[in-house]
Short mmCIF file of C-alpha atoms in Angstrom, two decimals:
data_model
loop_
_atom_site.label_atom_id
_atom_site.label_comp_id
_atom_site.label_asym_id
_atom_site.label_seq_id
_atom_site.Cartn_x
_atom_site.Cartn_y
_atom_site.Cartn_z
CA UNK A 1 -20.29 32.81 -30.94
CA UNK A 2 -19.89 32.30 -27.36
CA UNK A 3 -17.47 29.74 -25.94
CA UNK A 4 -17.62 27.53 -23.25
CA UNK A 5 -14.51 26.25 -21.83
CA UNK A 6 -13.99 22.71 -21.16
CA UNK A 7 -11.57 21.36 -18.40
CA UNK A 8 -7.80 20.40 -19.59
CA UNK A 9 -8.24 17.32 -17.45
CA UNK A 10 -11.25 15.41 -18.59
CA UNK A 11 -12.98 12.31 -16.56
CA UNK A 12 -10.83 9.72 -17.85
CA UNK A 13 -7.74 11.38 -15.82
CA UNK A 14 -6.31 12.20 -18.59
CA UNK A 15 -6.85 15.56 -21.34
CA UNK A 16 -8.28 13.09 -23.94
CA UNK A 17 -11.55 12.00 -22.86
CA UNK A 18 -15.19 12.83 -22.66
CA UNK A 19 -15.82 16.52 -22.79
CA UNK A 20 -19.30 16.95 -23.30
CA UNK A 21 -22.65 15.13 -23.90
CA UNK A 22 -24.54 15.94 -27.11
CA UNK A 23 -28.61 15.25 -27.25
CA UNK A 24 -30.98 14.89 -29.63
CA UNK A 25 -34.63 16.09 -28.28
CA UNK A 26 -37.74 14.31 -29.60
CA UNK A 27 -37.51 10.20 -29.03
CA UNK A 28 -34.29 10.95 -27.03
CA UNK A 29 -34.89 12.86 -23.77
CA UNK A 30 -38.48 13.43 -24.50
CA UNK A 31 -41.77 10.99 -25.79
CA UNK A 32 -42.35 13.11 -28.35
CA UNK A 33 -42.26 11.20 -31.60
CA UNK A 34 -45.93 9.79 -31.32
CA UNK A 35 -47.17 13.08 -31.08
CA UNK A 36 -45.28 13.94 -33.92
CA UNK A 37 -46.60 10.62 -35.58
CA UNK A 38 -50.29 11.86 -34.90
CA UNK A 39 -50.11 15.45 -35.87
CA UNK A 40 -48.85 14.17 -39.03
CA UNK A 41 -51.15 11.60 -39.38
CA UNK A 42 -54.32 12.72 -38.61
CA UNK A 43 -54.15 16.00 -40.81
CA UNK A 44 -52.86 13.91 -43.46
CA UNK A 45 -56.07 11.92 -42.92
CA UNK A 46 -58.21 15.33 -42.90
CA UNK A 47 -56.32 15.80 -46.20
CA UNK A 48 -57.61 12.92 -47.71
CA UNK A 49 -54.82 10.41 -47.11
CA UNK A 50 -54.11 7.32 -44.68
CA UNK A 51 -50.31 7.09 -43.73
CA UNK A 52 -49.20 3.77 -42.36
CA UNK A 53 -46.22 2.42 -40.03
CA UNK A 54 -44.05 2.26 -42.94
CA UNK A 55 -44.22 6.08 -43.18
CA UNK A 56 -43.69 6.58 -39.97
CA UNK A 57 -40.61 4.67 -40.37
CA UNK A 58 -39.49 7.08 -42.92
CA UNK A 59 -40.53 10.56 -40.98
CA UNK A 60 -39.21 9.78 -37.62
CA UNK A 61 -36.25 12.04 -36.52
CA UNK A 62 -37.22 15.05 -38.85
CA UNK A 63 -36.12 17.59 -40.00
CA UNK A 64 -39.40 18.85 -40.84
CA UNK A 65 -37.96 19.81 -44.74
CA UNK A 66 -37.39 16.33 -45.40
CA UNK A 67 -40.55 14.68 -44.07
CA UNK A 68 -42.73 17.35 -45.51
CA UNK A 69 -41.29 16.86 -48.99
CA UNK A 70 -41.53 12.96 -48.76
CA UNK A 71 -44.71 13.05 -47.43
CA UNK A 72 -45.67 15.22 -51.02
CA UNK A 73 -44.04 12.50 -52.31
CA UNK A 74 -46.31 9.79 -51.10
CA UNK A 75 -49.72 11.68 -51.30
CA UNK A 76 -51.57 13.62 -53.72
CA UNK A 77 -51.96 16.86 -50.98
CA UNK A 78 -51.76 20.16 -53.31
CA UNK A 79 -50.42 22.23 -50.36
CA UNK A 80 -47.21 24.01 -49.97
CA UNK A 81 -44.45 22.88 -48.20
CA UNK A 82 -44.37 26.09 -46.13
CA UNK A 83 -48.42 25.84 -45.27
CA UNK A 84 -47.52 22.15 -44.21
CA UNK A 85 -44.99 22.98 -41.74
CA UNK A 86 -46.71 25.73 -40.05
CA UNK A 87 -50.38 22.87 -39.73
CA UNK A 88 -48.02 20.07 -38.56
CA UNK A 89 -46.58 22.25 -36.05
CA UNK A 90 -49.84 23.80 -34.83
CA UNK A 91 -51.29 20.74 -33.93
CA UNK A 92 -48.03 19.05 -32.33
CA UNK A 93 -47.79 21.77 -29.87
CA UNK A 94 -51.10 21.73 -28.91
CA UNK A 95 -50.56 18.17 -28.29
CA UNK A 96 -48.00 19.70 -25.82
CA UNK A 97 -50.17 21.35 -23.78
CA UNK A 98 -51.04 18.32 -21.89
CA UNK A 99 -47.50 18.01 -20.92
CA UNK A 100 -44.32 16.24 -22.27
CA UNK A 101 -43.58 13.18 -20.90
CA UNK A 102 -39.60 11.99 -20.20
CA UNK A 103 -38.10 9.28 -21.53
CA UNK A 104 -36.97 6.72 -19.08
CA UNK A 105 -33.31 6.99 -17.91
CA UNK A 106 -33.41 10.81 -18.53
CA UNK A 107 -34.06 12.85 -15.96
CA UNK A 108 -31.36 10.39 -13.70
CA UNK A 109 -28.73 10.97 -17.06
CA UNK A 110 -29.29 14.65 -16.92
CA UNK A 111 -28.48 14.55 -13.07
CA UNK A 112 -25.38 12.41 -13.28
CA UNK A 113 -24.09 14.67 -15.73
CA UNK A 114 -24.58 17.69 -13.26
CA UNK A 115 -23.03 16.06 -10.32
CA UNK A 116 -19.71 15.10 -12.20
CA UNK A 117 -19.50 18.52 -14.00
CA UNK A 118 -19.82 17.09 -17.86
CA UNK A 119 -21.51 19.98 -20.48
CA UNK A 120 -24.08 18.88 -22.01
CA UNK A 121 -26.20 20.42 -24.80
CA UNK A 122 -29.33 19.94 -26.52
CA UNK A 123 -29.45 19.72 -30.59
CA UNK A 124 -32.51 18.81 -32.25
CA UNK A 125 -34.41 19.25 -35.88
CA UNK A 126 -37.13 20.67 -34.34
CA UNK A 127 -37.69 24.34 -34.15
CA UNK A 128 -36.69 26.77 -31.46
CA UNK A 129 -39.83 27.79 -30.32
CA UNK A 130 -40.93 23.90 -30.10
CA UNK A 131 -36.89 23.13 -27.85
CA UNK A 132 -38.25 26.16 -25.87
CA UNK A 133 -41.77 24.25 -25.02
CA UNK A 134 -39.85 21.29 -24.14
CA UNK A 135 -37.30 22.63 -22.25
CA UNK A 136 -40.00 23.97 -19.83
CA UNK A 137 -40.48 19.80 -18.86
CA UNK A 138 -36.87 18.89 -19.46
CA UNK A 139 -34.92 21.61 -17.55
CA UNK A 140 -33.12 24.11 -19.37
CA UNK A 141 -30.41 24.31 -16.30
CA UNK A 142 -29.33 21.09 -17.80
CA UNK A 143 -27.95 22.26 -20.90
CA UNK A 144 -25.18 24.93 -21.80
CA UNK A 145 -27.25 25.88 -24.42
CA UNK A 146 -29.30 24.40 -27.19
CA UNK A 147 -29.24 24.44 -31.32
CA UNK A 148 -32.10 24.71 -32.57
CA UNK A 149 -33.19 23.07 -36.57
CA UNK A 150 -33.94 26.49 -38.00
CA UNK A 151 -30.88 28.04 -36.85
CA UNK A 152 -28.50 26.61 -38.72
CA UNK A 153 -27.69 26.06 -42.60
CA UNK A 154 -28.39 23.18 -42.64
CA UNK A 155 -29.75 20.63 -40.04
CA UNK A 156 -29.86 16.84 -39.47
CA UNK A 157 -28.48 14.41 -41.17
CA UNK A 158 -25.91 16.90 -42.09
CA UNK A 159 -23.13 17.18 -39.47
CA UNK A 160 -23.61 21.42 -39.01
CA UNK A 161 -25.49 20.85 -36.20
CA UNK A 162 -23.15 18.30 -33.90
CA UNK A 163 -20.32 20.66 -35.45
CA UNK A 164 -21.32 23.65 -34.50
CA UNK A 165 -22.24 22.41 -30.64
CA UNK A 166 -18.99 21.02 -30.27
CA UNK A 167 -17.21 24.81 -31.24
CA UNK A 168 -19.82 26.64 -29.18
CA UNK A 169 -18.59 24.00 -26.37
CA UNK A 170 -14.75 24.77 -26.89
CA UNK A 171 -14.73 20.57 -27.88
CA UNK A 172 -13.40 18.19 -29.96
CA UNK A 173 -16.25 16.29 -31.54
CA UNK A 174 -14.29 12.71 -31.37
CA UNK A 175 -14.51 13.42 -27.60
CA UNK A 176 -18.26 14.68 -27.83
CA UNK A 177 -20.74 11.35 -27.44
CA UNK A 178 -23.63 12.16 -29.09
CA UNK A 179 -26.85 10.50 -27.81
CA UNK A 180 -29.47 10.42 -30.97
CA UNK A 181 -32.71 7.74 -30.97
CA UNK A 182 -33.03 8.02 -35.42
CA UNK A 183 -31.28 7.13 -38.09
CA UNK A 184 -31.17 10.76 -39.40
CA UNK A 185 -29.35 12.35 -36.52
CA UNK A 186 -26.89 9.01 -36.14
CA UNK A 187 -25.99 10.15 -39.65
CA UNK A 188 -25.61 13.49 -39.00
CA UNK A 189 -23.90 12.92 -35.60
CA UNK A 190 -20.70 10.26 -37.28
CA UNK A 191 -20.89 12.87 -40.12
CA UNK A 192 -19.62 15.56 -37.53
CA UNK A 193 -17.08 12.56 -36.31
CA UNK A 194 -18.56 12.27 -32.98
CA UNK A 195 -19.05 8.94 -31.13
CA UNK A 196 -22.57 7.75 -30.92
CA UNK A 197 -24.65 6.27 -28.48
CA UNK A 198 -28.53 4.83 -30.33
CA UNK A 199 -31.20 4.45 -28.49
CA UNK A 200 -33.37 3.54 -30.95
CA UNK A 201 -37.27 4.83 -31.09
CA UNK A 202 -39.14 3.93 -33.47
CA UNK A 203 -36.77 2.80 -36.76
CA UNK A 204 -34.42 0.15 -36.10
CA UNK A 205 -30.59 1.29 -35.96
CA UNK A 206 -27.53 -1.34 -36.04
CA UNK A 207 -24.30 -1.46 -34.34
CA UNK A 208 -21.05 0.14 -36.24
CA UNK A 209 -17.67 1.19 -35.26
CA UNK A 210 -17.82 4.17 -33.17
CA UNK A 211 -21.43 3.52 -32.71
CA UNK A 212 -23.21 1.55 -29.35
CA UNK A 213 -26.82 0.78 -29.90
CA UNK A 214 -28.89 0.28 -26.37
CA UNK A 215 -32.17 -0.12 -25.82
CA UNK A 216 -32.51 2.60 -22.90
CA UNK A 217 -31.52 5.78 -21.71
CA UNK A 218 -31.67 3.52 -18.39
CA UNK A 219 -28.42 1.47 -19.59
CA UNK A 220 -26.44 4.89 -20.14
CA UNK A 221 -24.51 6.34 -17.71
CA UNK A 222 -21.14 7.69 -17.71
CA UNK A 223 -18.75 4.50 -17.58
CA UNK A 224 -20.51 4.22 -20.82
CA UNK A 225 -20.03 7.58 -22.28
CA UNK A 226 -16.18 7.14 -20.70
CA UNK A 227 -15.76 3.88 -22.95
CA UNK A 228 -17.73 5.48 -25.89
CA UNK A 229 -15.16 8.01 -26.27
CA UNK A 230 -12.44 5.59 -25.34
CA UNK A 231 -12.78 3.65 -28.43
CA UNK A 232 -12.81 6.30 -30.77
CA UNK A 233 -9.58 7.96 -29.38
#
């Protein structure tokens, strides 16, 4: 495992504040989750099955284990959950191909973060060789590295994830803000004990202690991450 050293002195002025910037990928950084949502959907329809916004609710944020088994749950569809995975993500990355649009409030986020010297790193449900398709539109300069869904134990909404970014990143994960857009990885990322910014997607998320909901990646920016981290510490 390789190590990345965070400064002593953080941005605050002081050793306890922010020392890194955790993201979630698909409804986060990128506008992902309707192609997701239609990759899903229409081979579900092939299949013989209409799923509606109320599923969509439930599948949004992954990981691909736990939407493939409820979506067994809710249809009828006699094929294996390893045959479904490997469709669903045939026909999302082809919906790639015509390029993956940012999310507003990104690509400016991403920047600041450069220009003041914060880590940052990508961890998302999906698959590694889906982060390495995005990461061609997002930047992978941005990120100290990424964690991928498949290569850990176990992924979102258990904390492993969040947990094992912060130790790659030489952090504490109460001064780690996390950054998700689903339920699922808001779970997994106050699970790990990290502070959480939501910018919700597509299912609604409420405010909690240790958790600021917003409605943009426009509205972040780093006297927010400062106080996110402020009023966990």
């Amino acid at each position: 495992m390789t190590t990345i050293s965070t400064p002593t002195e953080n941005l605050d002025g002081t050793g306890g504040g922010l020392q890194a910037v955790l993201f979630d990928m698909d409804g986060t950084l990128v506008d992902t989750e309707d192609f997701w949502w239609q990759a899903e959907a229409s081979l579900f329809a092939e299949l013989g099955h209409v799923l509606d916004e109320a599923d969509r609710a439930h599948v949004v944020g992954g990981p691909m284990t736990r939407v493939i088994d409820y979506l067994l749950s809710r249809t009828a569809v006699t094929l294996s959950p390893a045959e479904l995975t490997v469709l669903i993500n045939r026909r999302f990355v082809d919906l790639l191909a015509g390029g993956v649009p940012l999310m507003p409030g990104a690509e400016r986020l991403l920047n600041t973060l450069d220009a003041h010297g914060v880590p940052a790193a990508l961890v998302s449900a999906s698959h590694r060789h889906i982060i390495d398709i995005v990461l061609g539109s997002l930047g992978a300069h941005h990120f100290a590295f990424s964690v991928a869904g498949d290569e850990v134990p176990r992924t979102k909404p258990y904390p492993d994830p969040y947990l094992e970014a912060a130790a790659r990143l030489g952090a504490d994960p109460s001064r780690c803000v996390v950054i998700e857009d689903a339920p699922t990885g808001v779970r997994a990322a106050e699970a790990a004990g990290c502070p959480v910014i939501a910018v919700p997607s597509v299912a609604a998320i409420e405010p909690a202690p240790g958790r600021l909901v917003v409605p943009s990646l426009e509205l972040v920016d780093l006297e927010l991450l400062l106080s996110a981290v402020a009023a966990r510490v």
